[in-house]
Amino acid sequence: WNDTSASWNAYLEFLHSIGLTGYAVNSMDTGANGGIPLSIDDNASRLKGFIAIIKQVTGAKKVNIVAHSMGGLIARLYIAKSMKDSTLDVNQLIMLGTPNEGSNTADALERGYISIEIARYLGLPRLFPSAKDLTTYSVKNFNQRLNRDYPTPSNVPFYAIAGNYDCTLPPYHNPLEGYPNEPNDFVVSRKSVF
């Protein structure tokens, strides 16, 4: 939830080095610049506009999406809405650390259980507004809404990649308590990704 399009520069350079072209979405706002982030729905609308521009510039009929964290939820909503209005233009979705069942770290942030020191270490202001969209409760409601409003199964393959880090930061309290033996990336447990 603390990401900008500049975070993708190394990935874009890698793609270029192997003869492929990629574009980093620079029109979404998940709060990385310190402002009030847009909702997942509003960001999905912005993603729709960005994809339309990329298709126009490249002449492509479909795009591949690689999304990190909240970006995976945004892309899932975009794909679900596209299926409903028959404008599906996504070939595949690759999600990196997307909290498909929510994030215990977001829960801890919202409840004030994470100290300012840990929030700063993670690069997160305390009570970061996007954290509310990533709580286990909010993502559960998000998934129920997707299943209720967009029940048509997608023919777009989804792939998920999760962190595998045993997170301990003494002397800090581990915000993922409850997953002490579960691999995670410190923000999203592997269980939530899959």
Tab-separated table of C-alpha atoms in Angstrom:
chain	number	residue	atom	x	y	z
A	1	TRP	CA	0.000	0.000	0.000
A	2	ASN	CA	3.043	2.242	-0.084
A	3	ASP	CA	4.053	1.986	-3.705
A	4	THR	CA	4.508	4.302	-6.668
A	5	SER	CA	5.026	3.704	-10.377
A	6	ALA	CA	8.747	4.479	-9.858
A	7	SER	CA	8.999	1.229	-7.869
A	8	TRP	CA	8.636	-0.645	-11.147
A	9	ASN	CA	11.597	0.985	-12.951
A	10	ALA	CA	13.987	-1.964	-12.427
A	11	TYR	CA	11.320	-4.384	-13.664
A	12	LEU	CA	10.693	-2.254	-16.756
A	13	GLU	CA	14.441	-2.147	-17.444
A	14	PHE	CA	14.567	-5.943	-17.125
A	15	LEU	CA	11.703	-6.330	-19.599
A	16	HIS	CA	13.455	-4.007	-22.035
A	17	SER	CA	16.688	-6.039	-21.689
A	18	ILE	CA	14.854	-9.165	-22.900
A	19	GLY	CA	13.054	-7.401	-25.729
A	20	LEU	CA	9.702	-6.782	-24.060
A	21	THR	CA	7.883	-3.575	-23.238
A	22	GLY	CA	6.115	-2.763	-20.012
A	23	TYR	CA	4.364	0.251	-18.551
A	24	ALA	CA	4.025	1.284	-14.923
A	25	VAL	CA	0.596	2.603	-14.025
A	26	ASN	CA	1.101	6.141	-12.812
A	27	SER	CA	-2.523	7.167	-12.469
A	28	MET	CA	-3.588	5.180	-9.408
A	29	ASP	CA	-3.302	6.528	-5.882
A	30	THR	CA	-2.879	4.042	-3.054
A	31	GLY	CA	-1.580	6.718	-0.709
A	32	ALA	CA	2.143	6.365	-1.370
A	33	ASN	CA	2.598	10.099	-1.765
A	34	GLY	CA	1.110	10.850	1.626
A	35	GLY	CA	-2.271	12.020	0.385
A	36	ILE	CA	-5.630	10.422	0.937
A	37	PRO	CA	-5.699	7.334	-1.272
A	38	LEU	CA	-8.463	6.496	-3.672
A	39	SER	CA	-10.704	3.512	-3.011
A	40	ILE	CA	-10.087	0.199	-4.718
A	41	ASP	CA	-13.105	0.987	-6.947
A	42	ASP	CA	-11.755	4.423	-7.940
A	43	ASN	CA	-8.315	2.972	-8.647
A	44	ALA	CA	-9.911	0.225	-10.779
A	45	SER	CA	-11.566	2.973	-12.849
A	46	ARG	CA	-8.199	4.686	-13.251
A	47	LEU	CA	-6.647	1.366	-14.260
A	48	LYS	CA	-9.325	1.052	-16.946
A	49	GLY	CA	-8.327	4.431	-18.384
A	50	PHE	CA	-4.615	3.588	-18.261
A	51	ILE	CA	-5.144	0.257	-20.027
A	52	ALA	CA	-7.209	1.995	-22.729
A	53	ILE	CA	-4.319	4.395	-23.364
A	54	ILE	CA	-1.750	1.572	-23.502
A	55	LYS	CA	-3.916	-0.389	-25.944
A	56	GLN	CA	-4.283	2.698	-28.116
A	57	VAL	CA	-0.546	3.470	-28.082
A	58	THR	CA	0.573	-0.113	-28.708
A	59	GLY	CA	-2.299	-1.460	-30.800
A	60	ALA	CA	-2.590	-4.419	-28.409
A	61	LYS	CA	-6.000	-5.989	-27.865
A	62	LYS	CA	-5.074	-7.390	-24.440
A	63	VAL	CA	-2.563	-6.613	-21.717
A	64	ASN	CA	-0.777	-8.647	-19.060
A	65	ILE	CA	-0.950	-7.183	-15.568
A	66	VAL	CA	1.719	-7.625	-12.901
A	67	ALA	CA	0.427	-6.115	-9.658
A	68	HIS	CA	1.836	-5.730	-6.174
A	69	SER	CA	-0.146	-5.842	-2.931
A	70	MET	CA	-3.295	-3.694	-3.172
A	71	GLY	CA	-2.702	-3.455	-6.928
A	72	GLY	CA	-3.734	-7.109	-7.193
A	73	LEU	CA	-7.090	-6.342	-5.576
A	74	ILE	CA	-7.524	-3.353	-7.877
A	75	ALA	CA	-6.740	-5.521	-10.912
A	76	ARG	CA	-9.103	-8.285	-9.745
A	77	LEU	CA	-11.944	-5.753	-9.518
A	78	TYR	CA	-11.076	-4.301	-12.930
A	79	ILE	CA	-11.107	-7.789	-14.487
A	80	ALA	CA	-14.414	-8.690	-12.792
A	81	LYS	CA	-16.066	-5.484	-14.032
A	82	SER	CA	-14.651	-6.038	-17.524
A	83	MET	CA	-16.136	-9.530	-17.599
A	84	LYS	CA	-19.537	-8.128	-16.681
A	85	ASP	CA	-19.567	-5.508	-19.434
A	86	SER	CA	-17.896	-7.803	-22.025
A	87	THR	CA	-14.839	-5.609	-22.547
A	88	LEU	CA	-12.294	-8.073	-21.197
A	89	ASP	CA	-8.873	-6.916	-22.302
A	90	VAL	CA	-6.570	-8.682	-19.842
A	91	ASN	CA	-4.591	-11.739	-20.923
A	92	GLN	CA	-3.334	-12.694	-17.443
A	93	LEU	CA	-2.849	-11.307	-13.942
A	94	ILE	CA	0.286	-11.947	-11.901
A	95	MET	CA	-0.114	-10.870	-8.267
A	96	LEU	CA	2.912	-10.252	-6.058
A	97	GLY	CA	2.110	-10.336	-2.356
A	98	THR	CA	-1.540	-9.458	-2.856
A	99	PRO	CA	-3.513	-9.831	0.400
A	100	ASN	CA	-6.394	-11.808	-1.107
A	101	GLU	CA	-7.607	-12.613	2.425
A	102	GLY	CA	-6.483	-9.318	3.937
A	103	SER	CA	-3.428	-8.369	5.945
A	104	ASN	CA	-2.960	-8.907	9.663
A	105	THR	CA	-0.477	-6.049	9.527
A	106	ALA	CA	-3.247	-3.778	8.220
A	107	ASP	CA	-5.424	-5.024	11.091
A	108	ALA	CA	-2.652	-4.183	13.552
A	109	LEU	CA	-2.125	-0.743	11.995
A	110	GLU	CA	-5.815	0.054	12.184
A	111	ARG	CA	-5.993	-1.036	15.818
A	112	GLY	CA	-2.857	0.926	16.736
A	113	TYR	CA	-0.903	-2.200	17.716
A	114	ILE	CA	2.103	-1.301	15.590
A	115	SER	CA	4.505	1.172	17.091
A	116	ILE	CA	5.589	4.315	15.272
A	117	GLU	CA	9.082	2.786	14.967
A	118	ILE	CA	7.822	-0.248	13.065
A	119	ALA	CA	5.528	1.886	10.912
A	120	ARG	CA	8.510	4.077	9.999
A	121	TYR	CA	10.671	1.003	9.347
A	122	LEU	CA	8.018	-0.257	6.932
A	123	GLY	CA	7.707	3.196	5.365
A	124	LEU	CA	4.125	3.519	6.566
A	125	PRO	CA	2.589	6.419	8.398
A	126	ARG	CA	0.613	5.163	11.365
A	127	LEU	CA	-3.029	4.477	10.498
A	128	PHE	CA	-2.245	4.747	6.799
A	129	PRO	CA	-5.638	5.215	5.086
A	130	SER	CA	-5.051	2.385	2.605
A	131	ALA	CA	-4.561	-0.015	5.494
A	132	LYS	CA	-8.317	0.076	6.086
A	133	ASP	CA	-8.940	-1.354	2.609
A	134	LEU	CA	-6.496	-4.174	3.354
A	135	THR	CA	-7.789	-5.357	6.721
A	136	THR	CA	-8.984	-8.940	6.857
A	137	TYR	CA	-12.532	-7.679	7.438
A	138	SER	CA	-12.485	-5.264	4.470
A	139	VAL	CA	-10.971	-7.792	2.068
A	140	LYS	CA	-13.499	-10.422	3.176
A	141	ASN	CA	-16.268	-7.945	2.272
A	142	PHE	CA	-14.453	-7.122	-0.999
A	143	ASN	CA	-14.352	-10.830	-1.932
A	144	GLN	CA	-18.023	-11.305	-1.033
A	145	ARG	CA	-18.934	-8.287	-3.174
A	146	LEU	CA	-16.915	-9.641	-6.132
A	147	ASN	CA	-18.630	-13.025	-5.848
A	148	ARG	CA	-22.085	-11.445	-5.482
A	149	ASP	CA	-21.865	-8.693	-8.125
A	150	TYR	CA	-19.630	-10.416	-10.671
A	151	PRO	CA	-20.405	-14.165	-10.430
A	152	THR	CA	-19.245	-15.051	-13.950
A	153	PRO	CA	-15.980	-16.974	-13.699
A	154	SER	CA	-13.135	-15.190	-15.385
A	155	ASN	CA	-11.276	-16.873	-18.205
A	156	VAL	CA	-8.252	-14.776	-17.241
A	157	PRO	CA	-5.597	-16.858	-15.481
A	158	PHE	CA	-4.473	-15.471	-12.110
A	159	TYR	CA	-1.041	-16.279	-10.701
A	160	ALA	CA	0.077	-15.463	-7.166
A	161	ILE	CA	3.573	-15.086	-5.732
A	162	ALA	CA	4.075	-14.782	-1.983
A	163	GLY	CA	6.915	-13.848	0.340
A	164	ASN	CA	8.663	-16.547	2.323
A	165	TYR	CA	10.321	-14.605	5.111
A	166	ASP	CA	10.481	-15.575	8.777
A	167	CYS	CA	9.900	-12.117	10.143
A	168	THR	CA	11.386	-11.264	13.471
A	169	LEU	CA	12.570	-7.764	14.241
A	170	PRO	CA	13.735	-7.767	17.834
A	171	PRO	CA	13.002	-5.896	19.989
A	172	TYR	CA	9.800	-5.083	18.102
A	173	HIS	CA	6.506	-6.913	18.418
A	174	ASN	CA	5.698	-8.990	15.340
A	175	PRO	CA	2.445	-7.571	13.877
A	176	LEU	CA	1.749	-10.940	12.279
A	177	GLU	CA	1.303	-12.675	15.604
A	178	GLY	CA	-0.994	-15.566	15.013
A	179	TYR	CA	1.173	-16.569	12.055
A	180	PRO	CA	4.391	-17.180	14.003
A	181	ASN	CA	5.391	-20.168	11.883
A	182	GLU	CA	3.717	-19.005	8.690
A	183	PRO	CA	5.959	-17.525	5.996
A	184	ASN	CA	5.115	-13.966	5.008
A	185	ASP	CA	6.612	-10.780	3.605
A	186	PHE	CA	6.064	-8.932	6.913
A	187	VAL	CA	2.884	-7.314	5.606
A	188	VAL	CA	1.009	-10.185	3.935
A	189	SER	CA	1.049	-13.821	5.030
A	190	ARG	CA	1.571	-16.475	2.409
A	191	LYS	CA	-1.802	-17.960	3.432
A	192	SER	CA	-3.533	-14.685	2.482
A	193	VAL	CA	-1.894	-14.567	-0.935
A	194	PHE	CA	-3.090	-18.030	-1.930
